[in-house]
Amino acid sequence: AFHHARGLRPRLRSLPLDPPGLAEAAAAAGWRAYDESLVLCGELAPMAVADAAVEVLAAPDARWMAVASSADYQTEARRREKAEGAALLTVPAAWLLLEDAACIFVAADGPLCGMFDLAVRPGARRRGLARRIMGAAAAWGLAQGATWKFSQVSATNEASLA
């Protein structure tokens, strides 16, 4: 009902750690696979680099959304979901923005720091902005008490896997 009321299609992200039978039950209920995802994880400390140029926002603002919207997979419904989802979080979270050209969403829960929605505007790519904002996100996660990072990326996203 939540998603339907907002014109959003619900999504289920299936992971290798799912309970046995979940994928089959989802398929039987009409869910379909979109693309394969990979979960990447590692220690935060080696990648953490504070960056004074990175803005830490309490919620996604219009500038953050504009950068996130430059990613191919962002639809109007997904942008609306991101804007409304901030109020639903029960763990520390931040939306980081670098030079109005790169963004990332981070959330910390105990030892884990999730990194999501990394985007760099097409005209700003190949300048190290993704590395810088991920370093700042790792520093933010460490400050929240996290020691490990995880992110879920499309298996076909070569830039994210590099």
PDB file of C-alpha atoms in Angstrom:
ATOM      1  CA  ALA A   1       0.000   0.000   0.000  1.00  0.00           C
ATOM      2  CA  PHE A   2       2.871   2.388   0.828  1.00  0.00           C
ATOM      3  CA  HIS A   3       4.456   2.042  -2.604  1.00  0.00           C
ATOM      4  CA  HIS A   4       1.143   1.948  -4.477  1.00  0.00           C
ATOM      5  CA  ALA A   5      -0.038   5.187  -2.817  1.00  0.00           C
ATOM      6  CA  ARG A   6       3.104   6.906  -4.109  1.00  0.00           C
ATOM      7  CA  GLY A   7       3.030   5.452  -7.608  1.00  0.00           C
ATOM      8  CA  LEU A   8       6.090   3.291  -6.900  1.00  0.00           C
ATOM      9  CA  ARG A   9       6.687  -0.320  -7.814  1.00  0.00           C
ATOM     10  CA  PRO A  10       7.957  -2.277  -4.808  1.00  0.00           C
ATOM     11  CA  ARG A  11      11.331  -3.951  -5.193  1.00  0.00           C
ATOM     12  CA  LEU A  12      12.874  -6.964  -3.544  1.00  0.00           C
ATOM     13  CA  ARG A  13      16.650  -7.160  -3.468  1.00  0.00           C
ATOM     14  CA  SER A  14      17.651 -10.765  -3.277  1.00  0.00           C
ATOM     15  CA  LEU A  15      21.072 -11.632  -1.860  1.00  0.00           C
ATOM     16  CA  PRO A  16      23.070 -14.838  -1.537  1.00  0.00           C
ATOM     17  CA  LEU A  17      22.252 -14.712   2.192  1.00  0.00           C
ATOM     18  CA  ASP A  18      18.487 -14.929   1.581  1.00  0.00           C
ATOM     19  CA  PRO A  19      16.650 -17.752   3.355  1.00  0.00           C
ATOM     20  CA  PRO A  20      16.336 -20.928   1.264  1.00  0.00           C
ATOM     21  CA  GLY A  21      13.327 -20.783  -1.033  1.00  0.00           C
ATOM     22  CA  LEU A  22      12.885 -16.984  -1.035  1.00  0.00           C
ATOM     23  CA  ALA A  23      13.812 -16.576  -4.713  1.00  0.00           C
ATOM     24  CA  GLU A  24      11.401 -19.309  -5.732  1.00  0.00           C
ATOM     25  CA  ALA A  25       8.604 -17.869  -3.573  1.00  0.00           C
ATOM     26  CA  ALA A  26       9.162 -14.401  -5.048  1.00  0.00           C
ATOM     27  CA  ALA A  27       9.042 -15.784  -8.590  1.00  0.00           C
ATOM     28  CA  ALA A  28       5.844 -17.705  -7.796  1.00  0.00           C
ATOM     29  CA  ALA A  29       4.288 -14.462  -6.503  1.00  0.00           C
ATOM     30  CA  GLY A  30       5.035 -12.699  -9.793  1.00  0.00           C
ATOM     31  CA  TRP A  31       8.270 -10.899  -8.951  1.00  0.00           C
ATOM     32  CA  ARG A  32      10.774 -10.801 -11.793  1.00  0.00           C
ATOM     33  CA  ALA A  33      14.550 -10.486 -11.892  1.00  0.00           C
ATOM     34  CA  TYR A  34      15.786  -7.125 -13.118  1.00  0.00           C
ATOM     35  CA  ASP A  35      19.535  -7.589 -13.169  1.00  0.00           C
ATOM     36  CA  GLU A  36      22.194  -9.366 -11.187  1.00  0.00           C
ATOM     37  CA  SER A  37      23.659  -7.491  -8.233  1.00  0.00           C
ATOM     38  CA  LEU A  38      26.908  -7.960  -6.406  1.00  0.00           C
ATOM     39  CA  VAL A  39      27.491  -7.063  -2.764  1.00  0.00           C
ATOM     40  CA  LEU A  40      30.917  -5.541  -2.198  1.00  0.00           C
ATOM     41  CA  CYS A  41      32.346  -5.247   1.291  1.00  0.00           C
ATOM     42  CA  GLY A  42      35.571  -4.258   2.964  1.00  0.00           C
ATOM     43  CA  GLU A  43      37.145  -2.396   5.829  1.00  0.00           C
ATOM     44  CA  LEU A  44      36.382   1.324   6.089  1.00  0.00           C
ATOM     45  CA  ALA A  45      39.664   2.528   7.587  1.00  0.00           C
ATOM     46  CA  PRO A  46      41.918   1.952   4.553  1.00  0.00           C
ATOM     47  CA  MET A  47      39.635   3.974   2.281  1.00  0.00           C
ATOM     48  CA  ALA A  48      38.622   6.735   4.735  1.00  0.00           C
ATOM     49  CA  VAL A  49      39.850  10.201   3.792  1.00  0.00           C
ATOM     50  CA  ALA A  50      38.145  13.294   5.145  1.00  0.00           C
ATOM     51  CA  ASP A  51      37.544  15.878   2.422  1.00  0.00           C
ATOM     52  CA  ALA A  52      36.630  19.447   3.369  1.00  0.00           C
ATOM     53  CA  ALA A  53      35.024  19.954  -0.046  1.00  0.00           C
ATOM     54  CA  VAL A  54      32.420  17.261   0.621  1.00  0.00           C
ATOM     55  CA  GLU A  55      29.142  18.554   2.038  1.00  0.00           C
ATOM     56  CA  VAL A  56      27.316  16.308   4.510  1.00  0.00           C
ATOM     57  CA  LEU A  57      23.554  16.796   4.242  1.00  0.00           C
ATOM     58  CA  ALA A  58      20.883  15.630   6.679  1.00  0.00           C
ATOM     59  CA  ALA A  59      18.532  14.784   3.790  1.00  0.00           C
ATOM     60  CA  PRO A  60      18.718  14.745  -0.004  1.00  0.00           C
ATOM     61  CA  ASP A  61      18.288  18.318  -1.234  1.00  0.00           C
ATOM     62  CA  ALA A  62      17.637  19.519  -4.787  1.00  0.00           C
ATOM     63  CA  ARG A  63      21.357  19.639  -5.627  1.00  0.00           C
ATOM     64  CA  TRP A  64      21.968  16.095  -4.348  1.00  0.00           C
ATOM     65  CA  MET A  65      18.924  14.842  -6.252  1.00  0.00           C
ATOM     66  CA  ALA A  66      20.116  16.552  -9.448  1.00  0.00           C
ATOM     67  CA  VAL A  67      23.435  14.684  -9.287  1.00  0.00           C
ATOM     68  CA  ALA A  68      21.766  11.379  -8.356  1.00  0.00           C
ATOM     69  CA  SER A  69      19.343  11.884 -11.248  1.00  0.00           C
ATOM     70  CA  SER A  70      22.241  11.928 -13.697  1.00  0.00           C
ATOM     71  CA  ALA A  71      22.645   8.158 -13.199  1.00  0.00           C
ATOM     72  CA  ASP A  72      20.990   6.108 -15.936  1.00  0.00           C
ATOM     73  CA  TYR A  73      18.851   4.040 -13.559  1.00  0.00           C
ATOM     74  CA  GLN A  74      17.182   6.967 -11.779  1.00  0.00           C
ATOM     75  CA  THR A  75      13.538   7.432 -12.715  1.00  0.00           C
ATOM     76  CA  GLU A  76      11.083   9.995 -11.398  1.00  0.00           C
ATOM     77  CA  ALA A  77       9.562   7.344  -9.128  1.00  0.00           C
ATOM     78  CA  ARG A  78      12.991   6.413  -7.730  1.00  0.00           C
ATOM     79  CA  ARG A  79      13.782  10.091  -7.041  1.00  0.00           C
ATOM     80  CA  ARG A  80      10.476  10.466  -5.194  1.00  0.00           C
ATOM     81  CA  GLU A  81      11.250   7.323  -3.207  1.00  0.00           C
ATOM     82  CA  LYS A  82      14.631   8.761  -2.157  1.00  0.00           C
ATOM     83  CA  ALA A  83      13.155  12.091  -1.133  1.00  0.00           C
ATOM     84  CA  GLU A  84      10.429  10.495   0.984  1.00  0.00           C
ATOM     85  CA  GLY A  85      12.585   7.682   2.351  1.00  0.00           C
ATOM     86  CA  ALA A  86      14.835   9.918   4.441  1.00  0.00           C
ATOM     87  CA  ALA A  87      12.112  10.388   7.053  1.00  0.00           C
ATOM     88  CA  LEU A  88      11.712   6.616   7.439  1.00  0.00           C
ATOM     89  CA  LEU A  89      15.281   5.848   8.468  1.00  0.00           C
ATOM     90  CA  THR A  90      15.960   4.669  12.011  1.00  0.00           C
ATOM     91  CA  VAL A  91      19.763   4.650  11.803  1.00  0.00           C
ATOM     92  CA  PRO A  92      22.296   7.473  11.287  1.00  0.00           C
ATOM     93  CA  ALA A  93      22.405   8.487   7.631  1.00  0.00           C
ATOM     94  CA  ALA A  94      23.850  11.244   5.462  1.00  0.00           C
ATOM     95  CA  TRP A  95      23.747  12.401   1.862  1.00  0.00           C
ATOM     96  CA  LEU A  96      27.163  13.541   0.695  1.00  0.00           C
ATOM     97  CA  LEU A  97      27.726  15.966  -2.153  1.00  0.00           C
ATOM     98  CA  LEU A  98      30.986  16.971  -3.854  1.00  0.00           C
ATOM     99  CA  GLU A  99      31.205  19.974  -6.181  1.00  0.00           C
ATOM    100  CA  ASP A 100      27.590  19.473  -7.307  1.00  0.00           C
ATOM    101  CA  ALA A 101      29.119  16.735  -9.466  1.00  0.00           C
ATOM    102  CA  ALA A 102      29.262  13.595  -7.262  1.00  0.00           C
ATOM    103  CA  CYS A 103      26.951  12.220  -4.582  1.00  0.00           C
ATOM    104  CA  ILE A 104      26.514   9.211  -2.332  1.00  0.00           C
ATOM    105  CA  PHE A 105      24.051   8.140   0.370  1.00  0.00           C
ATOM    106  CA  VAL A 106      25.446   6.447   3.485  1.00  0.00           C
ATOM    107  CA  ALA A 107      23.806   4.810   6.493  1.00  0.00           C
ATOM    108  CA  ALA A 108      25.476   3.271   9.536  1.00  0.00           C
ATOM    109  CA  ASP A 109      24.198   0.505  11.772  1.00  0.00           C
ATOM    110  CA  GLY A 110      26.643  -0.786  14.362  1.00  0.00           C
ATOM    111  CA  PRO A 111      29.789  -2.038  12.623  1.00  0.00           C
ATOM    112  CA  LEU A 112      28.289  -1.673   9.127  1.00  0.00           C
ATOM    113  CA  CYS A 113      28.203   1.335   6.832  1.00  0.00           C
ATOM    114  CA  GLY A 114      26.077   0.967   3.717  1.00  0.00           C
ATOM    115  CA  MET A 115      27.017   3.084   0.707  1.00  0.00           C
ATOM    116  CA  PHE A 116      24.295   3.646  -1.867  1.00  0.00           C
ATOM    117  CA  ASP A 117      23.426   5.783  -4.890  1.00  0.00           C
ATOM    118  CA  LEU A 118      26.958   6.738  -5.854  1.00  0.00           C
ATOM    119  CA  ALA A 119      26.676   8.955  -8.917  1.00  0.00           C
ATOM    120  CA  VAL A 120      29.025  11.243 -10.812  1.00  0.00           C
ATOM    121  CA  ARG A 121      27.699  13.554 -13.493  1.00  0.00           C
ATOM    122  CA  PRO A 122      28.817  12.341 -16.931  1.00  0.00           C
ATOM    123  CA  GLY A 123      30.808  15.516 -17.653  1.00  0.00           C
ATOM    124  CA  ALA A 124      32.712  15.197 -14.366  1.00  0.00           C
ATOM    125  CA  ARG A 125      33.826  11.585 -14.677  1.00  0.00           C
ATOM    126  CA  ARG A 126      37.446  10.384 -14.767  1.00  0.00           C
ATOM    127  CA  ARG A 127      38.548  13.138 -12.321  1.00  0.00           C
ATOM    128  CA  GLY A 128      38.683  11.037  -9.141  1.00  0.00           C
ATOM    129  CA  LEU A 129      35.440  12.409  -7.682  1.00  0.00           C
ATOM    130  CA  ALA A 130      33.984   8.955  -6.970  1.00  0.00           C
ATOM    131  CA  ARG A 131      37.124   7.961  -5.064  1.00  0.00           C
ATOM    132  CA  ARG A 132      37.051  11.218  -3.074  1.00  0.00           C
ATOM    133  CA  ILE A 133      33.389  11.033  -2.111  1.00  0.00           C
ATOM    134  CA  MET A 134      33.682   7.352  -1.196  1.00  0.00           C
ATOM    135  CA  GLY A 135      36.681   8.227   1.003  1.00  0.00           C
ATOM    136  CA  ALA A 136      34.600  10.912   2.716  1.00  0.00           C
ATOM    137  CA  ALA A 137      31.705   8.462   3.098  1.00  0.00           C
ATOM    138  CA  ALA A 138      34.085   5.978   4.744  1.00  0.00           C
ATOM    139  CA  ALA A 139      35.328   8.701   7.115  1.00  0.00           C
ATOM    140  CA  TRP A 140      31.698   9.515   7.989  1.00  0.00           C
ATOM    141  CA  GLY A 141      31.024   5.830   8.657  1.00  0.00           C
ATOM    142  CA  LEU A 142      34.047   5.533  10.949  1.00  0.00           C
ATOM    143  CA  ALA A 143      32.820   8.581  12.876  1.00  0.00           C
ATOM    144  CA  GLN A 144      29.510   6.739  13.406  1.00  0.00           C
ATOM    145  CA  GLY A 145      31.351   3.740  14.865  1.00  0.00           C
ATOM    146  CA  ALA A 146      31.238   1.523  11.769  1.00  0.00           C
ATOM    147  CA  THR A 147      34.272  -0.508  10.717  1.00  0.00           C
ATOM    148  CA  TRP A 148      33.020  -2.241   7.551  1.00  0.00           C
ATOM    149  CA  LYS A 149      31.390  -0.953   4.376  1.00  0.00           C
ATOM    150  CA  PHE A 150      29.062  -2.665   1.988  1.00  0.00           C
ATOM    151  CA  SER A 151      27.489  -1.638  -1.258  1.00  0.00           C
ATOM    152  CA  GLN A 152      25.283  -3.367  -3.776  1.00  0.00           C
ATOM    153  CA  VAL A 153      26.060  -2.742  -7.428  1.00  0.00           C
ATOM    154  CA  SER A 154      24.874  -4.047 -10.743  1.00  0.00           C
ATOM    155  CA  ALA A 155      27.085  -6.848 -12.017  1.00  0.00           C
ATOM    156  CA  THR A 156      27.306  -4.974 -15.326  1.00  0.00           C
ATOM    157  CA  ASN A 157      28.476  -1.673 -13.782  1.00  0.00           C
ATOM    158  CA  GLU A 158      32.157  -1.858 -14.716  1.00  0.00           C
ATOM    159  CA  ALA A 159      33.006   1.520 -13.160  1.00  0.00           C
ATOM    160  CA  SER A 160      31.673   0.420  -9.757  1.00  0.00           C
ATOM    161  CA  LEU A 161      33.600  -2.832  -9.926  1.00  0.00           C
ATOM    162  CA  ALA A 162      36.950  -1.195 -10.833  1.00  0.00           C
TER     163      ALA A 162
END
